[in-house]
Amino acid sequence: MYSHSSESLIKQAREIQESELQKFQSRLGKLLHGKELGHEAVDSLQRLHLILSATKYTRTLPPELHKRVKALLSSPAEQFQVLGSAVLRETLPPSGQEVNYNQENLLQLNSHAAALLLSQAGSRADLSSLCAQLLRSLESRQPEGPANSLTHTLPILNAVLTHSPECLTEDHVTLLSKRLVDWLRYASITQGGGAPSGGFFTGPRSRQPVPTAELDGTVSGDFFTVLCVGQGFTEDQWMNVYSFSMLRHWLLTYHSVSNGNNTADTAPANRLQLSLSLSLSHSFSNDDRSEVDGSVVSMVSATSSSSRLLPPKERLREKAFQYCQRLIEQSDRKAHKKTDTDLQKACLVEAVCILDCVCGEDASLVYRTFPCIKALFGRLSSDLSFARVLLPIAQFYLNHGEMAAVDCECVWKLVFGRFPAELFNNQFLAHELLRFLRLNLESLQLRVPQYSHSFPNLLKFLAWDSPAVVDDFVDLLPSLVTAGTAVELLHTLLDLPCLSATLVLQVRSTCLPISEPGGRGLLSLDAFRSQSLRGLFLFLLRGEAGSGDTINRLSTLHELLAETADWPRVVQCAQTVPVLLHIFFNTVVAIADEKLLAHLVQVMLERSSLLLNIPKYNKEIYRVFSCHLLRLCKLHPSLVVDQSNELLEFAGATAKVYSKEEIYTHVVWVLGEYLSVSCDSRCSVRLITSCFETLEAVLFEITSSAPPPGADCPVPRVVTSLMSALAKLASRSHDLIPRVSLFLSKLRTVTRGGSVAWCSDEEDLVAIVTRGEELWSLLKAPGVAQSVLTPPPLVTTPQWHRDANVAMPLRLRALTNLTHSQ
Amino acid sequence: MVRCFLIHTVCPVSALGSGESRVLYSRVFGPDESVWSDQDRGLSPEERRLLQKEKITAVARQVRSAVSLYREASGRLLVETVPGEEALALQEADGGVVRLRAGDPFSEEMSALWLGVQSLGFTLVCEPHENLLLAEGTLRNLTRHCLETLHMLGQGSEVLLRSNRVDALLSRLLPHGQLLFLNHRFAQSLEKEVTAYLAK
């Protein structure tokens, strides 16, 4: 598809020499001068466009040529309008030829010329002029004018609204509201006959006007909408389509009210209105519907109040409301073509969103709308192919459910239950559902009690397609961290790659036959399907938190999934876990009490040897654990004494020196630093001694012999950390000092003999020995040793000007600078 | 409103670094957003154009990365199709959506819908409140037309030399970035107009 020829074309266009370009431009200028413009002109213009657009640096055209190209914008042949507009959009007008939005005769603008004006607008004033001109042309149009000249007006106005809604004045808004009402509600309901391809039967005899039809072929019984079809269309029917296409944006721009206003202020005034509306909607919807054939009479027109007396804005709201209700009715019909079925779904989404918007503006509409939305929900909730339509419905329930006192339980069961569990691999649904969560976080946390327990399900989106949704989870994860579920969440995050593998197995197991001859992934797939091991996988696939933090046979599960460690999906998922863990810990620190933090430390120590063995994954996790272990202990030093048993158990396992040196180093460090009476009064001499002995044993072991077969030499930092920790502990319990000193002097002797089996690098050995000597000499003065090795907080967190001793020199220095600067 | 429509490479291009994407066609709709942003107010028109081009390249790069990660994860083999098999190519196409955070590169958050047809990607950058179901359908339709009218399954470079056809297509199906609710009759009528334009 993308070939070498395309690449070389672009290169040529970029590197064209100035002289060649000038020749080309003058040739083109001559071509455009002629009366009849043919293929050569088209090709040359196209090449000019390529030359201009191939580079991000702007090239300007010679003024003559620019003028000629500009003249093309009003050429009768559309191809030249298109090319003229495209070329001019890629360049800038030479000075003196800039567009003056006020003076130009914009009334006869075609769509392509308008596009150019829109793209080069430099200020609000420009856009305001453009809008004013467009609206003027809307008003003063001749009825026999070409149909297309009106249709681009609405898209242009919509484009302006995005950036600068103030470009339309109050009058403009009123005017356009009125026109929108006309087009939406009162477009003709007979088919347009404009197409000349009428076949045998066009003749001077005018045909009987044929009404438009619905998508299932029955005759339309109510006003025209985008879901009506005909052989040809009249202009106002086209405008109906364009109007509806921009309606939601229009309402959001000019009609939206923040949700807070509705409940408090308008409640008393609306109560009477609400009861009236309620009785109205009930009487019509219950009785008439059953009697009347749905294709002939639509309920919508029958229920409309006489809205002629309303001001334009409110009238538009009412008509929008009716239009949406009609669309919802029409979407129930069985369309003949697939594209129309897809359109019906899109219309449902749009209709519900618009209804949500107008109900937000006028709370009385909620009671008229809810029966319809509820019925729609009932109709669609069992069909997962309508999942994306059900999301705007969920938004509607969230915004207005409380006011209408409707039970939303079934909605949340879908959104937090079935959708993530069964549609985790639908990337569009994932995007929209996660967006829904992000935008409504506060509301959901308030109104949906099961939100914080739904993370096992929600994380399925992440486990399946991490790159696409990790961004959303970075935003959502903090809201899922609660004190009650934090431990389970930590386990779930650590096992996310396992969940990823399980989901792949789940999808494969439904697609592949039971017995696959020599296929990939056989072991894990068999395990997934076997009765005895199923429970392990089912735990990962659970929908809600609360049934247990994790399973006992986690190591079995990891073994079964060992072969999945190189599956791309699993690897991609594993890459996102460290980031999420950081977010988890940052959030949990703020809400956790000491008991929970202690539990988390335990989990970190346990899980460091219980992870799915993916290359690099384990190392990354250890790094995260180390960072946060340190942080937690710094914040709550008493944690170390509290969890001393677990920490010592970890530190006493010599094997960890070789396989988990990062986290091992940190554990040793926190033990040395915080196992003291000043951090926690429960710390006893016995505890210090037992810790000392544990670390001493490990240090002896790793420095007395070569590393076990298959392992590298211990990282020097581990050795020095152990030595420092021992020294710190000894400085607090002076009986231990002789033991450390003995070891350190022995170390010096041994290493003087040359190389050692446990350290391959000479420089490292020197560093270790130097450190040993420093500690040895420090310990000769026990009183000093303690404050040097574990300085009091006064020294490590200086208070600068708040500290009486430190403040004086600072003050003097500041005064000196002030007085001596001149 | 749709902010822009791009056609760009999603395969490695030898002249570019890995992960970079060559933009073959780009159309930005509506006024330039840098005119309204506070930080970009002092820019000259050339600088504005440069900024816009760089934003487009940034989008293409992000989509390229999303497409290659998606394809890697799904492990499906790319099916080579030849001219004439446009419908098959579209059916086999990968699709997805990338969230573009506010500031990266547009000033507001955007959703970039993409369709990956072999070595090329077709991307529609939509504003967040936009109807993504409709956008998805529109993107598929646009892609189908582009594949057919520009013979993109072949080795030619028509997408570069016949960009006016894409412009004309967009002016009907996505006028000034407006997504349209078109039932099959309206769509047919517009497509007839496009065919008439192409015949000239």
XYZ file of N, CA and C in Angstrom, chain A residues 148-337:
570
model
N -27.463 23.395 -2.397
C -26.256 23.195 -1.585
C -25.791 24.435 -0.863
N -26.179 25.591 -1.340
C -25.577 26.792 -0.762
C -25.998 26.990 0.689
N -27.105 26.404 1.104
C -27.523 26.557 2.490
C -26.896 25.522 3.412
N -26.713 24.301 2.868
C -26.402 23.198 3.758
C -25.076 23.356 4.493
N -24.113 24.065 3.911
C -22.847 24.158 4.636
C -22.885 25.198 5.755
N -23.967 25.964 5.820
C -24.054 27.013 6.851
C -23.995 26.417 8.246
N -24.831 25.412 8.487
C -24.878 24.844 9.833
C -23.565 24.205 10.253
N -22.907 23.395 9.401
C -21.612 22.856 9.830
C -20.592 23.945 10.162
N -20.583 25.009 9.384
C -19.614 26.083 9.665
C -19.929 26.728 11.012
N -21.193 27.008 11.245
C -21.562 27.618 12.517
C -21.194 26.696 13.666
N -21.417 25.404 13.459
C -21.069 24.447 14.499
C -19.577 24.460 14.782
N -18.779 24.592 13.715
C -17.324 24.630 13.898
C -16.925 25.874 14.683
N -17.583 26.972 14.420
C -17.265 28.213 15.138
C -17.622 28.084 16.612
N -18.765 27.426 16.886
C -19.230 27.289 18.263
C -18.227 26.605 19.161
N -17.477 25.666 18.559
C -16.525 24.905 19.362
C -15.519 25.821 20.032
N -15.029 26.770 19.259
C -13.950 27.595 19.780
C -14.433 28.886 20.390
N -15.543 29.393 19.883
C -15.866 30.762 20.229
C -17.362 31.009 20.160
N -18.100 30.511 21.147
C -19.565 30.662 21.091
C -20.023 32.119 21.134
N -19.155 33.000 21.613
C -19.594 34.399 21.708
C -19.668 35.070 20.353
N -19.231 34.354 19.313
C -19.295 34.968 17.984
C -20.714 35.151 17.504
N -21.627 34.414 18.101
C -23.029 34.615 17.751
C -23.676 35.500 18.803
N -24.341 36.538 18.336
C -25.013 37.434 19.288
C -26.323 36.804 19.750
N -26.937 37.432 20.758
C -28.230 36.963 21.260
C -29.241 36.840 20.131
N -29.259 37.863 19.275
C -30.209 37.859 18.159
C -29.956 36.689 17.237
N -28.692 36.450 16.956
C -28.351 35.327 16.099
C -28.853 34.031 16.687
N -28.611 33.898 17.988
C -29.005 32.649 18.652
C -30.514 32.468 18.566
N -31.233 33.561 18.794
C -32.698 33.476 18.720
C -33.145 33.112 17.314
N -32.543 33.798 16.352
C -32.902 33.551 14.953
C -32.663 32.093 14.593
N -31.501 31.620 14.943
C -31.162 30.256 14.565
C -32.012 29.245 15.322
N -32.333 29.562 16.575
C -33.216 28.661 17.330
C -34.534 28.486 16.596
N -35.049 29.615 16.082
C -36.333 29.542 15.371
C -36.195 28.679 14.124
N -35.109 28.913 13.360
C -34.942 28.139 12.127
C -34.765 26.667 12.435
N -34.015 26.378 13.501
C -33.804 24.972 13.864
C -35.137 24.303 14.187
N -35.992 25.023 14.898
C -37.304 24.464 15.219
C -38.056 24.141 13.928
N -38.031 25.086 12.990
C -38.722 24.855 11.717
C -38.204 23.608 11.027
N -36.881 23.509 10.936
C -36.308 22.387 10.199
C -36.500 21.055 10.915
N -36.382 21.090 12.236
C -36.483 19.821 12.971
C -37.914 19.303 13.006
N -38.822 20.181 13.236
C -40.175 19.727 13.536
C -41.118 19.832 12.351
N -40.851 20.807 11.485
C -41.846 21.092 10.444
C -41.307 20.866 9.038
N -40.345 19.994 8.881
C -39.881 19.674 7.527
C -40.977 18.898 6.817
N -40.952 18.966 5.485
C -42.074 18.345 4.767
C -42.054 16.827 4.938
N -43.215 16.269 4.940
C -43.315 14.823 5.157
C -43.647 14.094 3.860
N -43.453 14.804 2.734
C -43.614 14.101 1.461
C -42.247 13.992 0.815
N -42.116 13.005 -0.054
C -40.803 12.776 -0.654
C -40.495 13.859 -1.666
N -39.218 14.243 -1.697
C -38.781 15.191 -2.703
C -38.658 14.471 -4.024
N -38.884 15.177 -5.109
C -38.799 14.475 -6.388
C -37.674 14.990 -7.237
N -36.715 15.626 -6.650
C -35.685 16.351 -7.385
C -34.884 15.534 -8.370
N -34.687 14.241 -8.067
C -33.766 13.458 -8.905
C -34.305 13.290 -10.312
N -33.467 13.560 -11.307
C -33.932 13.436 -12.684
C -34.091 11.984 -13.111
N -33.514 11.084 -12.331
C -33.566 9.678 -12.751
C -34.892 9.069 -12.346
N -35.929 9.586 -12.869
C -37.256 9.092 -12.479
C -37.701 7.886 -13.284
N -36.905 7.522 -14.266
C -37.285 6.328 -15.031
C -38.378 6.640 -16.041
N -39.228 5.676 -16.277
C -40.250 5.831 -17.314
C -41.357 6.785 -16.933
N -41.550 6.953 -15.657
C -42.796 7.577 -15.253
C -42.725 9.070 -14.965
N -41.561 9.711 -15.221
C -41.570 11.163 -15.075
C -42.236 11.756 -16.302
N -43.007 12.695 -16.094
C -43.684 13.328 -17.230
C -44.254 14.643 -16.802
N -44.871 15.331 -17.706
C -45.453 16.626 -17.341
C -46.547 16.459 -16.298
N -47.222 15.308 -16.297
C -48.255 15.061 -15.297
C -47.597 14.977 -13.928
N -47.947 15.873 -13.033
C -47.319 15.861 -11.707
C -47.851 14.697 -10.892
N -46.951 14.048 -10.205
C -47.354 12.872 -9.441
C -48.017 13.294 -8.137
N -48.769 12.386 -7.613
C -49.337 12.558 -6.284
C -48.194 12.604 -5.286
N -48.148 13.595 -4.371
C -47.041 13.625 -3.411
C -47.062 12.361 -2.549
N -45.897 11.674 -2.540
C -45.799 10.415 -1.798
C -45.216 10.707 -0.412
N -45.832 10.187 0.629
C -45.268 10.444 1.961
C -43.956 9.678 2.149
N -43.143 10.174 3.077
C -41.883 9.488 3.372
C -42.178 8.201 4.136
N -41.183 7.342 4.164
C -41.377 6.038 4.796
C -40.427 5.864 5.972
N -40.790 4.910 6.812
C -39.897 4.530 7.909
C -38.876 3.524 7.389
N -37.900 3.168 8.239
C -36.836 2.288 7.781
C -37.300 0.861 7.526
N -38.459 0.497 8.080
C -38.928 -0.869 7.817
C -39.925 -0.896 6.669
N -40.091 0.230 5.995
C -40.941 0.263 4.807
C -42.329 0.828 5.037
N -42.789 0.867 6.280
C -44.144 1.400 6.506
C -44.149 2.909 6.301
N -45.320 3.412 6.039
C -45.461 4.842 5.754
C -45.291 5.640 7.045
N -44.593 6.764 6.940
C -44.387 7.599 8.133
C -45.683 8.212 8.591
N -45.909 8.174 9.912
C -47.142 8.758 10.424
C -46.917 10.047 11.182
N -45.685 10.495 11.264
C -45.432 11.688 12.063
C -44.348 12.520 11.379
N -43.828 13.505 12.082
C -42.914 14.447 11.430
C -41.626 13.768 10.966
N -40.953 14.446 10.043
C -39.771 13.897 9.383
C -38.575 13.888 10.339
N -37.814 12.784 10.303
C -36.572 12.753 11.088
C -35.480 12.089 10.240
N -34.305 11.982 10.811
C -33.190 11.371 10.085
C -33.424 9.889 9.804
N -34.389 9.302 10.503
C -34.662 7.890 10.276
C -35.820 7.692 9.311
N -36.119 8.702 8.513
C -37.153 8.558 7.483
C -36.477 8.501 6.121
N -37.066 7.743 5.209
C -36.464 7.614 3.886
C -37.442 8.004 2.792
N -36.855 8.349 1.653
C -37.677 8.677 0.491
C -36.838 8.513 -0.757
N -37.475 8.573 -1.923
C -36.726 8.456 -3.169
C -35.785 9.631 -3.353
N -36.267 10.803 -3.051
C -35.451 12.018 -3.106
C -35.821 12.847 -1.899
N -35.061 13.893 -1.666
C -35.343 14.698 -0.483
C -35.481 16.163 -0.829
N -36.355 16.832 -0.116
C -36.503 18.279 -0.298
C -35.425 18.977 0.511
N -35.300 20.290 0.237
C -34.222 21.009 0.910
C -34.429 21.051 2.412
N -35.682 21.249 2.855
C -35.850 21.344 4.305
C -35.629 19.987 4.979
N -35.791 18.894 4.230
C -35.468 17.599 4.811
C -33.952 17.451 4.984
N -33.210 17.971 4.016
C -31.749 18.007 4.190
C -31.377 18.823 5.421
N -32.049 19.979 5.544
C -31.728 20.831 6.691
C -32.117 20.147 7.995
N -33.138 19.272 7.931
C -33.510 18.488 9.101
C -32.324 17.626 9.542
N -31.671 16.994 8.574
C -30.517 16.141 8.892
C -29.383 16.978 9.469
N -29.081 18.098 8.814
C -27.980 18.937 9.311
C -28.294 19.525 10.676
N -29.558 19.883 10.879
C -29.932 20.462 12.168
C -29.777 19.449 13.285
N -30.288 18.239 13.038
C -30.167 17.241 14.100
C -28.704 16.908 14.366
N -27.911 16.898 13.296
C -26.504 16.533 13.467
C -25.767 17.496 14.372
N -26.198 18.744 14.428
C -25.502 19.690 15.294
C -26.286 20.014 16.556
N -27.446 19.402 16.730
C -28.338 19.799 17.815
C -27.714 19.652 19.199
N -27.070 18.497 19.431
C -26.538 18.301 20.779
C -25.497 19.351 21.136
N -24.620 19.626 20.189
C -23.587 20.620 20.430
C -24.203 21.986 20.703
N -25.239 22.316 19.922
C -25.923 23.593 20.106
C -26.494 23.686 21.525
N -27.186 22.617 21.923
C -27.801 22.634 23.244
C -26.744 22.709 24.334
N -25.645 21.963 24.157
C -24.596 22.007 25.165
C -23.980 23.391 25.270
N -23.894 24.073 24.131
C -23.240 25.390 24.148
C -24.143 26.458 24.727
N -25.393 26.453 24.308
C -26.247 27.586 24.701
C -27.283 27.253 25.753
N -27.438 25.966 26.038
C -28.527 25.635 26.940
C -28.080 24.958 28.212
N -26.784 24.615 28.309
C -26.448 23.748 29.432
C -26.374 24.540 30.707
N -26.888 23.875 31.775
C -26.828 24.463 33.103
C -26.060 23.469 33.939
N -25.252 23.947 34.872
C -24.539 22.995 35.718
C -25.539 22.246 36.572
N -25.240 20.964 36.804
C -26.211 20.095 37.484
C -26.630 20.596 38.846
N -25.762 21.324 39.495
C -26.050 21.766 40.860
C -27.289 22.612 40.972
N -27.589 23.376 39.906
C -28.694 24.329 40.007
C -30.052 23.671 40.138
N -30.189 22.516 39.470
C -31.543 21.973 39.326
C -32.198 21.589 40.631
N -31.465 20.850 41.424
C -32.134 20.245 42.575
C -32.625 21.273 43.585
N -31.718 22.185 43.978
C -32.093 23.075 45.081
C -33.112 24.131 44.687
N -32.756 24.956 43.689
C -33.587 26.136 43.431
C -34.944 25.811 42.853
N -34.969 24.888 41.900
C -36.205 24.754 41.116
C -37.204 23.797 41.741
N -36.814 23.131 42.796
C -37.692 22.080 43.339
C -39.087 22.558 43.710
N -39.230 23.595 44.530
C -40.594 23.972 44.933
C -41.432 24.419 43.747
N -40.853 25.241 42.865
C -41.634 25.766 41.751
C -42.103 24.664 40.839
N -41.284 23.627 40.715
C -41.613 22.598 39.737
C -42.587 21.562 40.221
N -42.860 21.567 41.528
C -43.633 20.449 42.038
C -45.006 20.355 41.383
N -45.664 21.514 41.226
C -46.980 21.503 40.601
C -46.862 21.058 39.163
N -45.868 21.603 38.485
C -45.669 21.263 37.091
C -45.365 19.785 36.930
N -44.593 19.279 37.904
C -44.195 17.875 37.831
C -45.412 16.971 37.906
N -46.326 17.288 38.827
C -47.475 16.396 38.986
C -48.352 16.444 37.752
N -48.453 17.617 37.139
C -49.241 17.740 35.916
C -48.635 16.905 34.810
N -47.313 17.068 34.638
C -46.632 16.330 33.567
C -46.773 14.844 33.788
N -46.675 14.465 35.049
C -46.741 13.044 35.387
C -48.067 12.465 34.947
N -49.156 13.203 35.276
C -50.476 12.677 34.928
C -50.646 12.652 33.419
N -50.149 13.670 32.758
C -50.231 13.744 31.296
C -49.575 12.541 30.644
N -48.319 12.308 31.042
C -47.570 11.247 30.360
C -48.171 9.890 30.662
N -48.697 9.726 31.857
C -49.293 8.437 32.196
C -50.536 8.177 31.375
N -51.376 9.205 31.283
C -52.647 8.965 30.608
C -52.428 8.599 29.155
N -51.490 9.258 28.506
C -51.278 8.952 27.107
C -50.547 7.642 26.914
N -49.499 7.464 27.700
C -48.648 6.310 27.401
C -49.328 5.001 27.731
N -50.137 4.979 28.751
C -50.715 3.687 29.114
C -51.876 3.287 28.214
N -52.817 4.253 27.984
C -54.033 3.862 27.273
C -53.856 3.766 25.770
N -53.480 4.891 25.175
C -53.545 4.946 23.720
C -52.605 3.972 23.042
N -51.490 3.740 23.665
C -50.458 2.955 22.973
C -50.957 1.569 22.574
N -51.775 1.017 23.468
C -52.186 -0.355 23.191
C -53.177 -0.423 22.044
N -53.925 0.676 21.826
C -54.974 0.587 20.811
C -54.466 0.889 19.421
N -53.506 1.772 19.365
C -53.189 2.338 18.056
C -52.025 1.603 17.403
N -52.127 1.413 16.127
C -51.031 0.814 15.360
C -49.840 1.773 15.352
N -48.711 1.323 15.858
C -47.567 2.211 16.084
C -47.063 2.913 14.835
N -47.352 2.381 13.679
C -46.738 2.988 12.502
C -47.494 4.194 11.999
N -48.720 4.358 12.435
C -49.499 5.466 11.874
C -49.467 6.678 12.784
N -49.810 6.474 14.034
C -49.854 7.644 14.921
C -48.707 7.537 15.916
N -47.934 8.557 15.977
C -46.833 8.573 16.942
C -47.311 9.238 18.215
N -46.891 8.700 19.310
C -47.326 9.254 20.585
C -46.741 10.617 20.854
N -45.671 10.900 20.181
C -44.950 12.116 20.551
C -45.774 13.364 20.280
N -46.317 13.465 19.084
C -47.059 14.687 18.759
C -48.267 14.812 19.664
N -48.849 13.650 20.008
C -50.071 13.690 20.804
C -49.810 14.262 22.184
N -48.611 14.008 22.716
C -48.363 14.468 24.080
C -47.803 15.881 24.150
N -47.570 16.507 23.007
C -46.906 17.816 23.097
C -47.857 18.869 23.621
N -47.364 19.635 24.531
C -48.168 20.757 25.032
C -48.119 21.858 23.983
N -49.049 22.766 24.058
C -49.045 23.833 23.054
C -47.861 24.727 23.331
N -46.861 24.566 22.483
C -45.610 25.242 22.802
C -45.433 26.523 22.012
N -46.452 26.921 21.290
C -46.313 28.111 20.460
C -46.058 29.356 21.300
N -46.495 29.296 22.561
C -46.359 30.475 23.401
C -44.985 30.590 24.036
N -44.150 29.578 23.879
C -42.855 29.599 24.547
C -41.874 30.476 23.776
N -40.921 31.080 24.500
C -39.856 31.813 23.805
C -39.002 30.841 22.981
N -38.256 31.342 21.978
C -37.566 30.465 21.017
C -36.672 29.412 21.653
N -35.941 29.789 22.687
C -35.021 28.841 23.291
C -35.783 27.659 23.903
N -36.815 28.004 24.636
C -37.589 26.953 25.297
C -38.326 26.125 24.266
N -38.747 26.787 23.190
C -39.462 26.069 22.140
C -38.532 25.044 21.490
N -37.291 25.463 21.265
C -36.319 24.538 20.684
C -36.109 23.346 21.602
N -36.079 23.629 22.889
C -35.901 22.551 23.843
C -37.047 21.545 23.752
N -38.245 22.082 23.676
C -39.429 21.228 23.600
C -39.401 20.398 22.324
N -39.051 21.045 21.195
C -39.014 20.318 19.926
C -37.906 19.280 19.905
N -36.773 19.616 20.519
C -35.681 18.642 20.607
C -36.162 17.420 21.381
N -36.870 17.694 22.440
C -37.419 16.629 23.274
C -38.319 15.716 22.466
N -39.216 16.333 21.660
C -40.140 15.536 20.854
C -39.394 14.727 19.795
N -38.417 15.377 19.179
C -37.641 14.710 18.117
C -36.975 13.455 18.674
N -36.385 13.606 19.860
C -35.665 12.471 20.447
C -36.620 11.346 20.809
N -37.781 11.708 21.322
C -38.736 10.665 21.662
C -39.156 9.908 20.418
N -39.344 10.654 19.336
C -39.733 9.996 18.088
C -38.627 9.073 17.601
N -37.371 9.528 17.706
C -36.252 8.676 17.286
C -36.215 7.383 18.082
N -36.481 7.494 19.366
C -36.449 6.290 20.204
C -37.520 5.309 19.758
N -38.694 5.852 19.414
C -39.745 4.987 18.869
C -39.298 4.337 17.573
N -38.763 5.177 16.672
C -38.389 4.683 15.352
C -37.275 3.636 15.419
N -36.446 3.712 16.467
C -35.322 2.785 16.539
C -35.766 1.379 16.879
N -37.017 1.218 17.236
C -37.519 -0.103 17.556
C -37.881 -0.871 16.296
N -37.942 -0.160 15.156
C -38.348 -0.818 13.926
C -37.191 -1.621 13.349
N -37.559 -2.650 12.610
C -36.533 -3.502 12.023
C -36.125 -2.910 10.668
N -34.920 -2.323 10.617
C -34.481 -1.713 9.370
C -34.060 -2.795 8.385
N -34.178 -2.475 7.089
C -33.831 -3.471 6.080
C -32.335 -3.575 5.857
N -31.630 -2.466 6.051
C -30.191 -2.492 5.742
C -29.358 -2.375 7.009
